[in-house]
PDB file of C-alpha atoms in Angstrom:
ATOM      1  CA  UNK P   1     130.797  72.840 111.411  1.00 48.00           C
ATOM      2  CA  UNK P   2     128.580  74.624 114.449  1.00 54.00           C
ATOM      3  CA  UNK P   3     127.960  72.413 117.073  1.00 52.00           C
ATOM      4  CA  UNK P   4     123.976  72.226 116.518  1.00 58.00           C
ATOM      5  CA  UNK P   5     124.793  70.672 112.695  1.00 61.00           C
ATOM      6  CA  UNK P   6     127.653  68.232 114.305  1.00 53.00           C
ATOM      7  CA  UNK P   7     124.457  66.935 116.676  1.00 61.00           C
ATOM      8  CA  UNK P   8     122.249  66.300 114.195  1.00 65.00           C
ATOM      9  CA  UNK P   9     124.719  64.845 111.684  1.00 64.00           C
ATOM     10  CA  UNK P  10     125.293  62.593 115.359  1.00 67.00           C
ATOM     11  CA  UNK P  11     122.034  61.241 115.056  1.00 72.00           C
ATOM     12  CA  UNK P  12     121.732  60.263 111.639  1.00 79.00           C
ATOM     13  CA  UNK P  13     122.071  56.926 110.026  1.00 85.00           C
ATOM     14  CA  UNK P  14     124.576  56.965 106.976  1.00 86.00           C
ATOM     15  CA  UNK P  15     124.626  54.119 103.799  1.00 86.00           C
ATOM     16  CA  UNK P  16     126.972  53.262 101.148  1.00 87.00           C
ATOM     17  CA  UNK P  17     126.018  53.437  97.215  1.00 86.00           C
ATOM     18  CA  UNK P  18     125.326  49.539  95.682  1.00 88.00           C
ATOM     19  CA  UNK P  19     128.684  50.861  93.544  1.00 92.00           C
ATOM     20  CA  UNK P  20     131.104  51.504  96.108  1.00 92.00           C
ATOM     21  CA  UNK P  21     132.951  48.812  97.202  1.00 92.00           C
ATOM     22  CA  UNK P  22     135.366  49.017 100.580  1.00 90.00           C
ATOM     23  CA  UNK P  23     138.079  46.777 101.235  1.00 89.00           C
ATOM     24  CA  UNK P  24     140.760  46.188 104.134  1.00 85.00           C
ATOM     25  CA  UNK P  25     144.118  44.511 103.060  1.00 81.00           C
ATOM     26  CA  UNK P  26     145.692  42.743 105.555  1.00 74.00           C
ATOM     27  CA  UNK P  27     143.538  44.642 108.542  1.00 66.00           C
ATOM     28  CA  UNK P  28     145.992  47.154 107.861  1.00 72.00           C
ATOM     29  CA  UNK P  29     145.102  49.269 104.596  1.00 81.00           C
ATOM     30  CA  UNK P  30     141.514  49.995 103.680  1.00 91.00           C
ATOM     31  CA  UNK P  31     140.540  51.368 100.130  1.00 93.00           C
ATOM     32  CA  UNK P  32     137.614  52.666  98.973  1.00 93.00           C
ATOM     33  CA  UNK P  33     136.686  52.096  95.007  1.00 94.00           C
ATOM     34  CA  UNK P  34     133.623  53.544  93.516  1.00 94.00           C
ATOM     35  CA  UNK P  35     132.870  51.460  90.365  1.00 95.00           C
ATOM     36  CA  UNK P  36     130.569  54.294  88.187  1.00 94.00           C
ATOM     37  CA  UNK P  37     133.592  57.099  88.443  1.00 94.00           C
ATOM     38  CA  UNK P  38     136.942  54.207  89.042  1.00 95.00           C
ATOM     39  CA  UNK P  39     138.461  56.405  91.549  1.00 95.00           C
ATOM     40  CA  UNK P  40     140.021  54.522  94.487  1.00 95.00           C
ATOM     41  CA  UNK P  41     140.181  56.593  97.911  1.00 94.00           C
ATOM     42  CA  UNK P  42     142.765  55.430 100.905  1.00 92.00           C
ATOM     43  CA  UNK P  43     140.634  54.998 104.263  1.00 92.00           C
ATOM     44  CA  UNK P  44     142.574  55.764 107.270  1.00 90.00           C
ATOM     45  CA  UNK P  45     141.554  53.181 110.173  1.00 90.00           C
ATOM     46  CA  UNK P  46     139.311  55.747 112.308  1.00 91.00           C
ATOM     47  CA  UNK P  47     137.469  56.175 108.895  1.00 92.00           C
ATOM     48  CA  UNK P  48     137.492  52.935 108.448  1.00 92.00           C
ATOM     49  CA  UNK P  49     136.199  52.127 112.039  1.00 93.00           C
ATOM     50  CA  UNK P  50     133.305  54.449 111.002  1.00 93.00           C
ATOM     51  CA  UNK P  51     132.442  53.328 107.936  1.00 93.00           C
ATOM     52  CA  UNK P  52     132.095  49.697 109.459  1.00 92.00           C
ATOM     53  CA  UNK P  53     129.649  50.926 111.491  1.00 94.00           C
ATOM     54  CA  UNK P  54     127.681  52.622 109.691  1.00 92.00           C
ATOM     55  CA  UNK P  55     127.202  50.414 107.359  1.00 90.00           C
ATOM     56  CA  UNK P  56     125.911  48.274 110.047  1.00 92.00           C
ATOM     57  CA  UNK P  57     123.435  50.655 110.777  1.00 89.00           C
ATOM     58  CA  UNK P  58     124.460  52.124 113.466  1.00 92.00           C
ATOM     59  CA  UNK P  59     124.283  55.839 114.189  1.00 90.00           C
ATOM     60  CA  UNK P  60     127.295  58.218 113.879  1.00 89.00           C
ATOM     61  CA  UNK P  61     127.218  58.982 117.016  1.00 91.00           C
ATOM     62  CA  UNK P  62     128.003  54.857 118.065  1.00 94.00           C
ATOM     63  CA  UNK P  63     130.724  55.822 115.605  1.00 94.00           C
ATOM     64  CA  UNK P  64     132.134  58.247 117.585  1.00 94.00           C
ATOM     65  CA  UNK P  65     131.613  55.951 120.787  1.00 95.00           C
ATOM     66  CA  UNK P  66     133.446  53.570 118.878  1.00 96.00           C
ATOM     67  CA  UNK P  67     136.305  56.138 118.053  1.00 96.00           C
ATOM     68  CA  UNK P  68     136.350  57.385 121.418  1.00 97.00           C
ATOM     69  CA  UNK P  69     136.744  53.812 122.929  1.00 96.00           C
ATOM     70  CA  UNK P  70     139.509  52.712 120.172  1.00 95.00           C
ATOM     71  CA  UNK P  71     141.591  55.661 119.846  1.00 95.00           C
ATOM     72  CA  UNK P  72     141.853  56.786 123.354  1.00 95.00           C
ATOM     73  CA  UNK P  73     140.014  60.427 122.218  1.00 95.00           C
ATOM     74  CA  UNK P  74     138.020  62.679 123.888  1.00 95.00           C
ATOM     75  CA  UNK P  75     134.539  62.498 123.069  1.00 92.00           C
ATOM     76  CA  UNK P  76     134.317  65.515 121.840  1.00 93.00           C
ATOM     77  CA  UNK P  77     137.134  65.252 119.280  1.00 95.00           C
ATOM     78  CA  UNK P  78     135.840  62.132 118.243  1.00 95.00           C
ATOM     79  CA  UNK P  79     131.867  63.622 117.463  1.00 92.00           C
ATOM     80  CA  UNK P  80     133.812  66.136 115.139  1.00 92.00           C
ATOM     81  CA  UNK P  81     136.667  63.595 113.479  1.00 93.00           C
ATOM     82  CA  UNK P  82     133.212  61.636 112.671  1.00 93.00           C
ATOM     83  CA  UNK P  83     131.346  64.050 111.752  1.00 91.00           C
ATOM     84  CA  UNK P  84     134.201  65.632 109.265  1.00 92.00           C
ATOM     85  CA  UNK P  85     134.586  62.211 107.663  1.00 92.00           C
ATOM     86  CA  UNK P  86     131.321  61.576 107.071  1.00 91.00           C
ATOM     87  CA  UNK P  87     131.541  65.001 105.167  1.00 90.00           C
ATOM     88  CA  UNK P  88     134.263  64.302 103.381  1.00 93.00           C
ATOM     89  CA  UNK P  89     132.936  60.321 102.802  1.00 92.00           C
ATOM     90  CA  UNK P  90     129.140  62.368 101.568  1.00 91.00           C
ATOM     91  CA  UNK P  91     131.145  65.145  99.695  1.00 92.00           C
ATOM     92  CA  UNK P  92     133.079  62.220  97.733  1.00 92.00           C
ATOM     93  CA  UNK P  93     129.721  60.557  97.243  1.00 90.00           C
ATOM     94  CA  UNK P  94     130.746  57.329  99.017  1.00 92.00           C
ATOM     95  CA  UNK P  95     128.205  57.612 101.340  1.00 90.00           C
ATOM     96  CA  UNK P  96     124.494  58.886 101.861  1.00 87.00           C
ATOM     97  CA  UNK P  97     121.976  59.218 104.280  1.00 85.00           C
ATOM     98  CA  UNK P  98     120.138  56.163 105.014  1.00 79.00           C
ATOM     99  CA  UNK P  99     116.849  54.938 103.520  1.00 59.00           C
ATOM    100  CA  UNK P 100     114.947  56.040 106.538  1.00 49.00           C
ATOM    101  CA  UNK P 101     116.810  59.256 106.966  1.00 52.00           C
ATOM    102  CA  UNK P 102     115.567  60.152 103.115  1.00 45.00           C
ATOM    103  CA  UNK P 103     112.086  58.772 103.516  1.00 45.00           C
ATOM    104  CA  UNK P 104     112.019  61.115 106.937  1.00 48.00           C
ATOM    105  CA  UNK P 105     112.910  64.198 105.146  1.00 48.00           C
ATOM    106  CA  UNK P 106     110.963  63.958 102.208  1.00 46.00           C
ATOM    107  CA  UNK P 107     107.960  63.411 104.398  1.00 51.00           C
ATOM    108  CA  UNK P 108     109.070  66.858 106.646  1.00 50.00           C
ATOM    109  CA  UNK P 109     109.541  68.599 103.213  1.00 48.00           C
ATOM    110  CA  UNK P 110     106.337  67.252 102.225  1.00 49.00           C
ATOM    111  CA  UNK P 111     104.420  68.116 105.648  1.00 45.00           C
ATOM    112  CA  UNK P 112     106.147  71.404 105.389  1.00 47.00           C
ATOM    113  CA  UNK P 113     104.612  71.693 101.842  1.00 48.00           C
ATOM    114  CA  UNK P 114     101.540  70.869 103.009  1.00 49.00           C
ATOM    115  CA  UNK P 115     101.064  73.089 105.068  1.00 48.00           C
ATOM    116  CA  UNK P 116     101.873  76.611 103.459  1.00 44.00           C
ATOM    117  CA  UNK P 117      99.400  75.343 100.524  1.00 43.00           C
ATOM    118  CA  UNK P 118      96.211  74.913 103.547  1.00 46.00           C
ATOM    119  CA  UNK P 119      96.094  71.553 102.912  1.00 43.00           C
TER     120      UNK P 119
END
């Protein structure tokens, strides 16, 4: 992932589908179950230290504060641990951009729109 797209996925605020449910086990093991497709996904604890945040909406990049601070990484391994799980969390359909960050693009899309038609 280039650096520029790592940023921006930084700044973005992330949600979980109303049929995804995430659990920890003992504060040890975290699972992930989506209820429309029954597949369960194991969630290491750095994912699962994101995903807590971000459902708390909080950006990624206070994920990758959080990582940083937890794990003992460099911040710059940390931005691109969190951003690769949030791909792989998006990509598995567990998460999704925020209300906001949808309303936000549709309205650039529609600006965007807009404009090439003179209006």
């Amino acid at each position: 992932m280039a650096v520029t797209d790592r940023r921006k996925t930084l700044m973005r605020r992330f949600s979980a589908r109303p049929d995804v449910l995430f659990a920890d086990f003992r504060g040890q093991d975290s699972v992930a179950f989506d209820l429309v497709t029954r597949k369960a996904y194991a969630v290491n604890p750095s994912a699962r230290l994101v995903i807590g945040i971000l459902l708390r909406g909080r950006t990624a990049g206070d994920a990758a504060s959080a990582v940083t601070e937890t794990f003992g990484i460099q911040v710059d391994a940390a931005r691109a641990d969190v951003a690769r799980a949030i791909r792989d969390l998006e990509a598995a359909g567990l998460l999704s951009p925020a209300a906001q960050e949808r309303a936000a693009a549709h309205n650039r899309v529609g600006t965007r729109n807009g404009a090439e038609h003179g209006r």
